[in-house]
Amino acid sequence: MTDEQIHTLTTQYGTPLYVFDINVLRRRIAYLRNSLPGVRLCFAVKANPFLLQELRGFADRFEVCSPGEAEICNRAHIPAAQQVISGVYKTPSVMEKMIAQGNGPRLFTVESVRQFRLLSGLAEQYRKPINVLLRLTSGNQFGMEEQEIVQLVQEREEYPLVCIRGIQFFSGTQKTSLKRLRRELEAVDTFVCALQETCGFTVQELEFGPGFPVNYFQGQAFDEDAFLAGFSGLLAGLRCGARVTLELGRSIAASCGSYLTRVVDIKQNRGQNYAIVDGGMHQMVYYGQSMAMQHPQCRIYPPRSGDAENWNLCGSLCTVNDILVKQLPVAGLKCGDVFAFGNTGAYCMTEGISLFLSRALPRIVLLRAEGAPLLVREALPTDRINTSHYERMNHHGKADYNFAEHASRRGFYLVP
């Protein structure tokens, strides 16, 4: 982001502000496709739901992990055929609605035998064929053991309306080791080939979450060209013959984002310089950041040179944990300066943390002195908050409606 862009955007929209550069996003997609020929790309909606409309026609699929994300996809007019309905918990009533309506051949992942029974039962109830991917666990709470998948594959003829299209596997994020990725791919490839040999079952699709890394902090060195070339070679060596889809979030979206926040106060306490900004940790979260000790990619506007002092950048929350950066060298810091944080296009705006996955905020109940419960807040949907309101913006880029008014009309207030 250029200095001129920072000036223009902060003048027009103020701070704090997220900026997602669509040209950077689409160049990133083109780079990944060029580096990984022959694979399909699935964008994880949880990484940044505001990019969906801009990714239509650029990403092959969209991974949906909650009812809120499904609503966002519907508003963004993402075709059902491009949605992968994932998530460790699939709300039964939502699954029933999806399957009953049909609306095209959605693809469902299966996280457990119980989940398979739910989906297959709904397919039978509504006489709607469905496609599924069976998720293979990597040793955590997600997915199923190999023997459970083998059992479901062996029993597949008992479920004529369920088409098992393949296997899904995801084991983590920020993986820089090709050796680790090789081990994972070889293990999955061996298992998929065994399904063919022992069950006579051909896996058509392999959806793999490689967890590609993103450089968030200063001093990190990573040769991405060489890394992706090596990974592409690993894919070329697979024996199973399945079509590969890579599920990516931060690797697609991180580089397109900037977070702008303005210094609103400066002080010195016990020999430490503190700058208070109008944003904070509730709006910007870097994966792997620990106690704000690492220095993310950030710069000051207006730019200046000269002797630098170390500053602790703190947010506007009333908690000692709200520290964005510690001991950041800055020359001539003053109120009104803007800090631009880079690589904030994925997760940063939703992991703080109540908006993550666009799940509803829970109801709040008080137990009165006499022991009677009092509902003081209804469940609060967050999908609207995480939806891009293209159609509701006027030609000046301003909202044509009042969000607070809209919230109150939907009942988002204290129950008397």
GROMACS .gro file of C-alpha atoms in nm:
model
  416
    1MET     CA    1   0.000   0.000   0.000
    2THR     CA    2   0.142   0.337  -0.100
    3ASP     CA    3   0.165   0.644   0.120
    4GLU     CA    4  -0.083   0.818  -0.109
    5GLN     CA    5  -0.332   0.534  -0.066
    6ILE     CA    6  -0.294   0.543   0.313
    7HIS     CA    7  -0.357   0.918   0.313
    8THR     CA    8  -0.659   0.896   0.083
    9LEU     CA    9  -0.821   0.604   0.263
   10THR     CA   10  -0.772   0.731   0.616
   11THR     CA   11  -0.893   1.075   0.515
   12GLN     CA   12  -1.207   0.934   0.357
   13TYR     CA   13  -1.287   0.649   0.595
   14GLY     CA   14  -1.097   0.723   0.916
   15THR     CA   15  -0.934   0.464   1.140
   16PRO     CA   16  -0.926   0.187   1.246
   17LEU     CA   17  -0.973   0.047   0.899
   18TYR     CA   18  -0.929  -0.282   0.714
   19VAL     CA   19  -0.828  -0.257   0.350
   20PHE     CA   20  -0.839  -0.558   0.118
   21ASP     CA   21  -0.670  -0.505  -0.219
   22ILE     CA   22  -0.854  -0.714  -0.479
   23ASN     CA   23  -0.579  -0.677  -0.739
   24VAL     CA   24  -0.331  -0.825  -0.493
   25LEU     CA   25  -0.582  -1.102  -0.415
   26ARG     CA   26  -0.629  -1.199  -0.779
   27ARG     CA   27  -0.257  -1.184  -0.853
   28ARG     CA   28  -0.212  -1.418  -0.560
   29ILE     CA   29  -0.464  -1.665  -0.702
   30ALA     CA   30  -0.289  -1.650  -1.040
   31TYR     CA   31   0.048  -1.711  -0.872
   32LEU     CA   32  -0.083  -2.017  -0.686
   33ARG     CA   33  -0.240  -2.162  -1.000
   34ASN     CA   34   0.079  -2.109  -1.196
   35SER     CA   35   0.289  -2.267  -0.918
   36LEU     CA   36   0.051  -2.560  -0.865
   37PRO     CA   37  -0.072  -2.666  -1.209
   38GLY     CA   38  -0.359  -2.910  -1.230
   39VAL     CA   39  -0.501  -2.861  -0.879
   40ARG     CA   40  -0.827  -2.698  -0.778
   41LEU     CA   41  -0.835  -2.427  -0.513
   42CYS     CA   42  -1.090  -2.422  -0.232
   43PHE     CA   43  -1.109  -2.099  -0.031
   44ALA     CA   44  -1.181  -2.132   0.341
   45VAL     CA   45  -1.461  -1.881   0.405
   46LYS     CA   46  -1.352  -1.842   0.768
   47ALA     CA   47  -1.028  -1.678   0.650
   48ASN     CA   48  -1.213  -1.371   0.520
   49PRO     CA   49  -1.585  -1.377   0.437
   50PHE     CA   50  -1.564  -1.029   0.279
   51LEU     CA   51  -1.372  -1.163  -0.020
   52LEU     CA   52  -1.635  -1.408  -0.144
   53GLN     CA   53  -1.791  -1.200  -0.419
   54GLU     CA   54  -1.446  -1.102  -0.545
   55LEU     CA   55  -1.337  -1.467  -0.555
   56ARG     CA   56  -1.632  -1.590  -0.761
   57GLY     CA   57  -1.484  -1.722  -1.082
   58PHE     CA   58  -1.134  -1.729  -0.931
   59ALA     CA   59  -1.165  -1.997  -0.663
   60ASP     CA   60  -1.308  -2.336  -0.756
   61ARG     CA   61  -1.477  -2.403  -0.424
   62PHE     CA   62  -1.564  -2.241  -0.093
   63GLU     CA   63  -1.535  -2.426   0.237
   64VAL     CA   64  -1.830  -2.350   0.467
   65CYS     CA   65  -1.792  -2.440   0.835
   66SER     CA   66  -2.101  -2.299   1.004
   67PRO     CA   67  -2.463  -2.196   0.943
   68GLY     CA   68  -2.353  -1.832   0.948
   69GLU     CA   69  -2.099  -1.892   0.673
   70ALA     CA   70  -2.366  -2.071   0.470
   71GLU     CA   71  -2.589  -1.763   0.496
   72ILE     CA   72  -2.300  -1.541   0.386
   73CYS     CA   73  -2.238  -1.763   0.082
   74ASN     CA   74  -2.605  -1.747  -0.010
   75ARG     CA   75  -2.603  -1.367   0.007
   76ALA     CA   76  -2.287  -1.360  -0.204
   77HIS     CA   77  -2.463  -1.586  -0.459
   78ILE     CA   78  -2.203  -1.861  -0.433
   79PRO     CA   79  -2.351  -2.156  -0.628
   80ALA     CA   80  -2.437  -2.458  -0.415
   81ALA     CA   81  -2.221  -2.672  -0.644
   82GLN     CA   82  -1.917  -2.469  -0.534
   83GLN     CA   83  -1.983  -2.502  -0.161
   84VAL     CA   84  -1.815  -2.765   0.054
   85ILE     CA   85  -2.021  -2.797   0.372
   86SER     CA   86  -1.760  -2.875   0.633
   87GLY     CA   87  -1.716  -2.831   1.009
   88VAL     CA   88  -1.671  -3.065   1.302
   89TYR     CA   89  -2.031  -2.999   1.410
   90LYS     CA   90  -2.306  -2.986   1.151
   91THR     CA   91  -2.627  -2.846   1.297
   92PRO     CA   92  -2.894  -3.109   1.218
   93SER     CA   93  -3.170  -2.859   1.140
   94VAL     CA   94  -2.943  -2.671   0.900
   95MET     CA   95  -2.835  -2.992   0.728
   96GLU     CA   96  -3.201  -3.090   0.694
   97LYS     CA   97  -3.286  -2.760   0.532
   98MET     CA   98  -2.995  -2.784   0.288
   99ILE     CA   99  -3.073  -3.139   0.183
  100ALA     CA  100  -3.450  -3.087   0.169
  101GLN     CA  101  -3.415  -2.783  -0.056
  102GLY     CA  102  -3.159  -2.943  -0.281
  103ASN     CA  103  -3.043  -2.626  -0.459
  104GLY     CA  104  -2.775  -2.813  -0.650
  105PRO     CA  105  -2.514  -3.078  -0.571
  106ARG     CA  106  -2.352  -2.945  -0.254
  107LEU     CA  107  -2.059  -3.146  -0.125
  108PHE     CA  108  -2.062  -3.244   0.243
  109THR     CA  109  -1.763  -3.353   0.449
  110VAL     CA  110  -1.813  -3.627   0.706
  111GLU     CA  111  -1.637  -3.592   1.042
  112SER     CA  112  -1.774  -3.899   1.219
  113VAL     CA  113  -1.985  -4.211   1.171
  114ARG     CA  114  -2.266  -4.033   1.356
  115GLN     CA  115  -2.244  -3.744   1.110
  116PHE     CA  116  -2.257  -3.988   0.819
  117ARG     CA  117  -2.574  -4.142   0.964
  118LEU     CA  118  -2.730  -3.796   0.997
  119LEU     CA  119  -2.657  -3.699   0.638
  120SER     CA  120  -2.748  -4.033   0.487
  121GLY     CA  121  -3.072  -4.042   0.689
  122LEU     CA  122  -3.171  -3.699   0.560
  123ALA     CA  123  -3.088  -3.802   0.204
  124GLU     CA  124  -3.321  -4.100   0.244
  125GLN     CA  125  -3.592  -3.894   0.413
  126TYR     CA  126  -3.607  -3.639   0.132
  127ARG     CA  127  -3.500  -3.871  -0.150
  128LYS     CA  128  -3.218  -3.634  -0.244
  129PRO     CA  129  -2.881  -3.766  -0.358
  130ILE     CA  130  -2.581  -3.610  -0.185
  131ASN     CA  131  -2.205  -3.615  -0.237
  132VAL     CA  132  -1.965  -3.657   0.054
  133LEU     CA  133  -1.596  -3.652   0.138
  134LEU     CA  134  -1.487  -3.867   0.433
  135ARG     CA  135  -1.245  -3.679   0.655
  136LEU     CA  136  -0.940  -3.875   0.768
  137THR     CA  137  -0.815  -3.767   1.110
  138SER     CA  138  -0.461  -3.641   1.157
  139GLY     CA  139  -0.470  -3.738   1.524
  140ASN     CA  140  -0.692  -3.471   1.678
  141GLN     CA  141  -1.067  -3.415   1.728
  142PHE     CA  142  -1.132  -3.378   1.355
  143GLY     CA  143  -1.222  -3.658   1.118
  144MET     CA  144  -1.238  -4.036   1.154
  145GLU     CA  145  -0.998  -4.326   1.203
  146GLU     CA  146  -0.896  -4.529   0.900
  147GLN     CA  147  -1.098  -4.833   1.007
  148GLU     CA  148  -1.415  -4.622   1.037
  149ILE     CA  149  -1.371  -4.492   0.684
  150VAL     CA  150  -1.305  -4.844   0.558
  151GLN     CA  151  -1.628  -4.961   0.721
  152LEU     CA  152  -1.833  -4.684   0.560
  153VAL     CA  153  -1.677  -4.756   0.222
  154GLN     CA  154  -1.751  -5.126   0.257
  155GLU     CA  155  -2.115  -5.049   0.342
  156ARG     CA  156  -2.159  -4.791   0.067
  157GLU     CA  157  -2.412  -4.995  -0.131
  158GLU     CA  158  -2.647  -4.972   0.168
  159TYR     CA  159  -2.668  -4.597   0.107
  160PRO     CA  160  -2.766  -4.555  -0.260
  161LEU     CA  161  -2.835  -4.182  -0.224
  162VAL     CA  162  -2.491  -4.109  -0.076
  163CYS     CA  163  -2.206  -4.079  -0.323
  164ILE     CA  164  -1.870  -4.104  -0.146
  165ARG     CA  165  -1.653  -3.897  -0.375
  166GLY     CA  166  -1.331  -3.910  -0.182
  167ILE     CA  167  -1.118  -3.822   0.118
  168GLN     CA  168  -1.048  -3.497   0.299
  169PHE     CA  169  -0.734  -3.445   0.508
  170PHE     CA  170  -0.606  -3.143   0.696
  171SER     CA  171  -0.342  -3.143   0.967
  172GLY     CA  172  -0.258  -2.785   1.062
  173THR     CA  173  -0.126  -2.454   0.942
  174GLN     CA  174   0.197  -2.259   0.892
  175LYS     CA  175   0.382  -2.571   0.773
  176THR     CA  176   0.719  -2.485   0.622
  177SER     CA  177   0.858  -2.837   0.607
  178LEU     CA  178   0.832  -3.023   0.276
  179LYS     CA  179   0.944  -3.335   0.462
  180ARG     CA  180   0.638  -3.316   0.684
  181LEU     CA  181   0.409  -3.257   0.388
  182ARG     CA  182   0.571  -3.549   0.207
  183ARG     CA  183   0.502  -3.779   0.503
  184GLU     CA  184   0.140  -3.666   0.519
  185LEU     CA  185   0.080  -3.704   0.147
  186GLU     CA  186   0.246  -4.044   0.136
  187ALA     CA  187   0.033  -4.167   0.427
  188VAL     CA  188  -0.291  -4.042   0.270
  189ASP     CA  189  -0.188  -4.176  -0.072
  190THR     CA  190  -0.115  -4.518   0.076
  191PHE     CA  191  -0.452  -4.523   0.250
  192VAL     CA  192  -0.639  -4.419  -0.064
  193CYS     CA  193  -0.464  -4.685  -0.270
  194ALA     CA  194  -0.553  -4.944  -0.004
  195LEU     CA  195  -0.922  -4.853  -0.038
  196GLN     CA  196  -0.895  -4.940  -0.406
  197GLU     CA  197  -0.713  -5.267  -0.341
  198THR     CA  198  -0.913  -5.395  -0.044
  199CYS     CA  199  -1.258  -5.243  -0.103
  200GLY     CA  200  -1.265  -5.201  -0.479
  201PHE     CA  201  -1.336  -4.834  -0.423
  202THR     CA  202  -1.192  -4.562  -0.645
  203VAL     CA  203  -1.137  -4.231  -0.472
  204GLN     CA  204  -1.230  -3.962  -0.722
  205GLU     CA  205  -1.124  -3.663  -0.514
  206LEU     CA  206  -0.864  -3.583  -0.253
  207GLU     CA  207  -0.919  -3.254  -0.072
  208PHE     CA  208  -0.597  -3.173   0.109
  209GLY     CA  209  -0.527  -2.886   0.346
  210PRO     CA  210  -0.153  -2.824   0.315
  211GLY     CA  211  -0.141  -2.538   0.565
  212PHE     CA  212   0.094  -2.327   0.355
  213PRO     CA  213   0.283  -2.069   0.564
  214VAL     CA  214   0.263  -1.690   0.556
  215ASN     CA  215   0.545  -1.461   0.666
  216TYR     CA  216   0.387  -1.243   0.933
  217PHE     CA  217   0.688  -1.112   1.120
  218GLN     CA  218   1.002  -0.921   1.037
  219GLY     CA  219   1.309  -1.136   0.990
  220GLN     CA  220   1.122  -1.441   0.861
  221ALA     CA  221   1.283  -1.582   0.548
  222PHE     CA  222   1.092  -1.817   0.321
  223ASP     CA  223   1.157  -1.908  -0.044
  224GLU     CA  224   0.798  -1.961  -0.153
  225ASP     CA  225   0.883  -2.025  -0.518
  226ALA     CA  226   1.107  -2.319  -0.427
  227PHE     CA  227   0.862  -2.442  -0.163
  228LEU     CA  228   0.565  -2.453  -0.400
  229ALA     CA  229   0.775  -2.613  -0.674
  230GLY     CA  230   0.872  -2.885  -0.429
  231PHE     CA  231   0.514  -2.936  -0.317
  232SER     CA  232   0.393  -2.954  -0.676
  233GLY     CA  233   0.648  -3.231  -0.730
  234LEU     CA  234   0.504  -3.420  -0.433
  235LEU     CA  235   0.156  -3.402  -0.583
  236ALA     CA  236   0.287  -3.529  -0.914
  237GLY     CA  237   0.419  -3.837  -0.734
  238LEU     CA  238   0.083  -3.947  -0.593
  239ARG     CA  239  -0.015  -4.298  -0.702
  240CYS     CA  240  -0.387  -4.287  -0.624
  241GLY     CA  241  -0.490  -4.089  -0.932
  242ALA     CA  242  -0.746  -3.880  -0.743
  243ARG     CA  243  -0.822  -3.523  -0.849
  244VAL     CA  244  -0.657  -3.294  -0.593
  245THR     CA  245  -0.821  -2.988  -0.440
  246LEU     CA  246  -0.618  -2.774  -0.201
  247GLU     CA  247  -0.813  -2.608   0.077
  248LEU     CA  248  -0.642  -2.276   0.153
  249GLY     CA  249  -0.726  -1.974   0.364
  250ARG     CA  250  -0.440  -1.755   0.481
  251SER     CA  251  -0.222  -1.851   0.182
  252ILE     CA  252  -0.483  -1.702  -0.053
  253ALA     CA  253  -0.601  -1.403   0.147
  254ALA     CA  254  -0.331  -1.280   0.386
  255SER     CA  255  -0.125  -1.071   0.145
  256CYS     CA  256  -0.420  -0.865   0.018
  257GLY     CA  257  -0.498  -0.711   0.357
  258SER     CA  258  -0.379  -0.408   0.549
  259TYR     CA  259  -0.497  -0.281   0.887
  260LEU     CA  260  -0.470   0.091   0.954
  261THR     CA  261  -0.484   0.234   1.305
  262ARG     CA  262  -0.406   0.583   1.433
  263VAL     CA  263  -0.206   0.698   1.737
  264VAL     CA  264  -0.442   0.882   1.971
  265ASP     CA  265  -0.223   0.925   2.278
  266ILE     CA  266   0.145   0.897   2.375
  267LYS     CA  267   0.297   0.871   2.718
  268GLN     CA  268   0.594   0.746   2.916
  269ASN     CA  269   0.540   0.524   3.221
  270ARG     CA  270   0.839   0.417   3.430
  271GLY     CA  271   1.083   0.469   3.147
  272GLN     CA  272   0.871   0.288   2.884
  273ASN     CA  273   0.724   0.468   2.582
  274TYR     CA  274   0.360   0.387   2.512
  275ALA     CA  275   0.151   0.481   2.209
  276ILE     CA  276  -0.224   0.422   2.233
  277VAL     CA  277  -0.395   0.351   1.901
  278ASP     CA  278  -0.766   0.356   1.816
  279GLY     CA  279  -0.763  -0.013   1.720
  280GLY     CA  280  -0.642  -0.311   1.919
  281MET     CA  281  -0.606  -0.684   1.961
  282HIS     CA  282  -0.981  -0.733   1.919
  283GLN     CA  283  -0.944  -0.622   1.556
  284MET     CA  284  -0.604  -0.757   1.455
  285VAL     CA  285  -0.464  -1.100   1.541
  286TYR     CA  286  -0.150  -1.245   1.388
  287TYR     CA  287  -0.111  -1.621   1.392
  288GLY     CA  288   0.188  -1.716   1.605
  289GLN     CA  289   0.216  -1.382   1.781
  290SER     CA  290   0.309  -1.433   2.147
  291MET     CA  291   0.276  -1.147   2.396
  292ALA     CA  292   0.341  -0.900   2.109
  293MET     CA  293   0.712  -0.980   2.124
  294GLN     CA  294   0.760  -1.030   1.748
  295HIS     CA  295   0.752  -0.736   1.511
  296PRO     CA  296   0.493  -0.774   1.235
  297GLN     CA  297   0.520  -0.609   0.898
  298CYS     CA  298   0.411  -0.255   0.978
  299ARG     CA  299   0.515   0.097   0.888
  300ILE     CA  300   0.432   0.448   0.992
  301TYR     CA  301   0.258   0.722   0.795
  302PRO     CA  302   0.363   0.990   0.734
  303PRO     CA  303   0.708   0.835   0.684
  304ARG     CA  304   1.005   0.994   0.855
  305SER     CA  305   1.370   0.935   0.925
  306GLY     CA  306   1.601   1.017   1.213
  307ASP     CA  307   1.692   0.867   1.545
  308ALA     CA  308   1.441   0.606   1.654
  309GLU     CA  309   1.305   0.531   1.999
  310ASN     CA  310   1.139   0.208   2.105
  311TRP     CA  311   0.763   0.226   2.147
  312ASN     CA  312   0.502  -0.014   2.278
  313LEU     CA  313   0.191   0.007   2.057
  314CYS     CA  314  -0.119  -0.057   2.268
  315GLY     CA  315  -0.482  -0.076   2.165
  316SER     CA  316  -0.784   0.100   2.307
  317LEU     CA  317  -0.918  -0.187   2.520
  318CYS     CA  318  -0.902  -0.161   2.897
  319THR     CA  319  -0.684  -0.467   2.945
  320VAL     CA  320  -0.308  -0.503   2.990
  321ASN     CA  321  -0.316  -0.771   2.719
  322ASP     CA  322  -0.404  -0.520   2.446
  323ILE     CA  323  -0.053  -0.480   2.306
  324LEU     CA  324   0.003  -0.495   1.930
  325VAL     CA  325   0.382  -0.454   1.924
  326LYS     CA  326   0.647  -0.419   2.191
  327GLN     CA  327   0.964  -0.213   2.156
  328LEU     CA  328   0.906  -0.104   1.798
  329PRO     CA  329   1.173   0.143   1.679
  330VAL     CA  330   1.003   0.461   1.553
  331ALA     CA  331   1.146   0.807   1.483
  332GLY     CA  332   0.953   1.117   1.588
  333LEU     CA  333   0.629   0.946   1.685
  334LYS     CA  334   0.336   1.180   1.751
  335CYS     CA  335  -0.040   1.170   1.789
  336GLY     CA  336  -0.220   1.140   1.457
  337ASP     CA  337   0.040   0.911   1.302
  338VAL     CA  338  -0.101   0.603   1.128
  339PHE     CA  339   0.044   0.253   1.147
  340ALA     CA  340  -0.021   0.024   0.851
  341PHE     CA  341   0.002  -0.347   0.937
  342GLY     CA  342   0.053  -0.581   0.641
  343ASN     CA  343  -0.060  -0.937   0.567
  344THR     CA  344  -0.389  -0.889   0.752
  345GLY     CA  345  -0.617  -1.029   0.481
  346ALA     CA  346  -0.683  -1.362   0.654
  347TYR     CA  347  -0.835  -1.423   0.997
  348CYS     CA  348  -0.714  -1.096   1.151
  349MET     CA  349  -1.056  -0.933   1.140
  350THR     CA  350  -1.254  -1.237   1.257
  351GLU     CA  351  -1.032  -1.409   1.512
  352GLY     CA  352  -1.087  -1.153   1.775
  353ILE     CA  353  -1.275  -1.400   1.858
  354SER     CA  354  -1.652  -1.368   1.880
  355LEU     CA  355  -1.693  -1.316   1.504
  356PHE     CA  356  -1.490  -1.624   1.407
  357LEU     CA  357  -1.684  -1.867   1.182
  358SER     CA  358  -1.984  -1.631   1.196
  359ARG     CA  359  -2.150  -1.837   1.467
  360ALA     CA  360  -2.418  -1.675   1.680
  361LEU     CA  361  -2.326  -1.520   2.014
  362PRO     CA  362  -2.492  -1.716   2.296
  363ARG     CA  363  -2.789  -1.610   2.500
  364ILE     CA  364  -2.718  -1.455   2.838
  365VAL     CA  365  -2.928  -1.542   3.141
  366LEU     CA  366  -2.915  -1.395   3.490
  367LEU     CA  367  -3.021  -1.596   3.789
  368ARG     CA  368  -3.219  -1.355   4.008
  369ALA     CA  369  -3.183  -1.346   4.384
  370GLU     CA  370  -3.481  -1.575   4.419
  371GLY     CA  371  -3.321  -1.821   4.176
  372ALA     CA  372  -3.544  -1.745   3.877
  373PRO     CA  373  -3.368  -1.712   3.541
  374LEU     CA  374  -3.393  -1.389   3.341
  375LEU     CA  375  -3.299  -1.375   2.974
  376VAL     CA  376  -3.112  -1.047   2.927
  377ARG     CA  377  -2.980  -1.106   2.577
  378GLU     CA  378  -3.112  -1.322   2.300
  379ALA     CA  379  -2.878  -1.521   2.078
  380LEU     CA  380  -2.710  -1.268   1.850
  381PRO     CA  381  -2.647  -1.373   1.489
  382THR     CA  382  -2.314  -1.250   1.354
  383ASP     CA  383  -2.346  -1.354   0.990
  384ARG     CA  384  -2.488  -1.012   0.898
  385ILE     CA  385  -2.188  -0.846   1.057
  386ASN     CA  386  -1.955  -1.062   0.845
  387THR     CA  387  -2.145  -1.005   0.519
  388SER     CA  388  -2.038  -0.757   0.252
  389HIS     CA  389  -2.325  -0.514   0.193
  390TYR     CA  390  -2.251  -0.426  -0.170
  391GLU     CA  391  -2.613  -0.361  -0.253
  392ARG     CA  392  -2.659  -0.130   0.046
  393MET     CA  393  -2.379   0.115  -0.029
  394ASN     CA  394  -2.446   0.437  -0.216
  395HIS     CA  395  -2.226   0.583  -0.488
  396HIS     CA  396  -2.020   0.768  -0.225
  397GLY     CA  397  -1.923   0.438  -0.063
  398LYS     CA  398  -2.135   0.514   0.244
  399ALA     CA  399  -2.392   0.284   0.401
  400ASP     CA  400  -2.749   0.370   0.301
  401TYR     CA  401  -2.883   0.244   0.631
  402ASN     CA  402  -2.807   0.267   0.998
  403PHE     CA  403  -2.650  -0.053   1.133
  404ALA     CA  404  -2.757   0.019   1.491
  405GLU     CA  405  -3.113   0.074   1.373
  406HIS     CA  406  -3.096  -0.246   1.170
  407ALA     CA  407  -2.970  -0.437   1.474
  408SER     CA  408  -3.246  -0.309   1.699
  409ARG     CA  409  -3.512  -0.404   1.443
  410ARG     CA  410  -3.382  -0.761   1.458
  411GLY     CA  411  -3.415  -0.770   1.835
  412PHE     CA  412  -3.050  -0.720   1.934
  413TYR     CA  413  -3.118  -0.543   2.263
  414LEU     CA  414  -3.157  -0.620   2.629
  415VAL     CA  415  -3.477  -0.797   2.714
  416PRO     CA  416  -3.669  -0.582   2.968
   0.00000   0.00000   0.00000
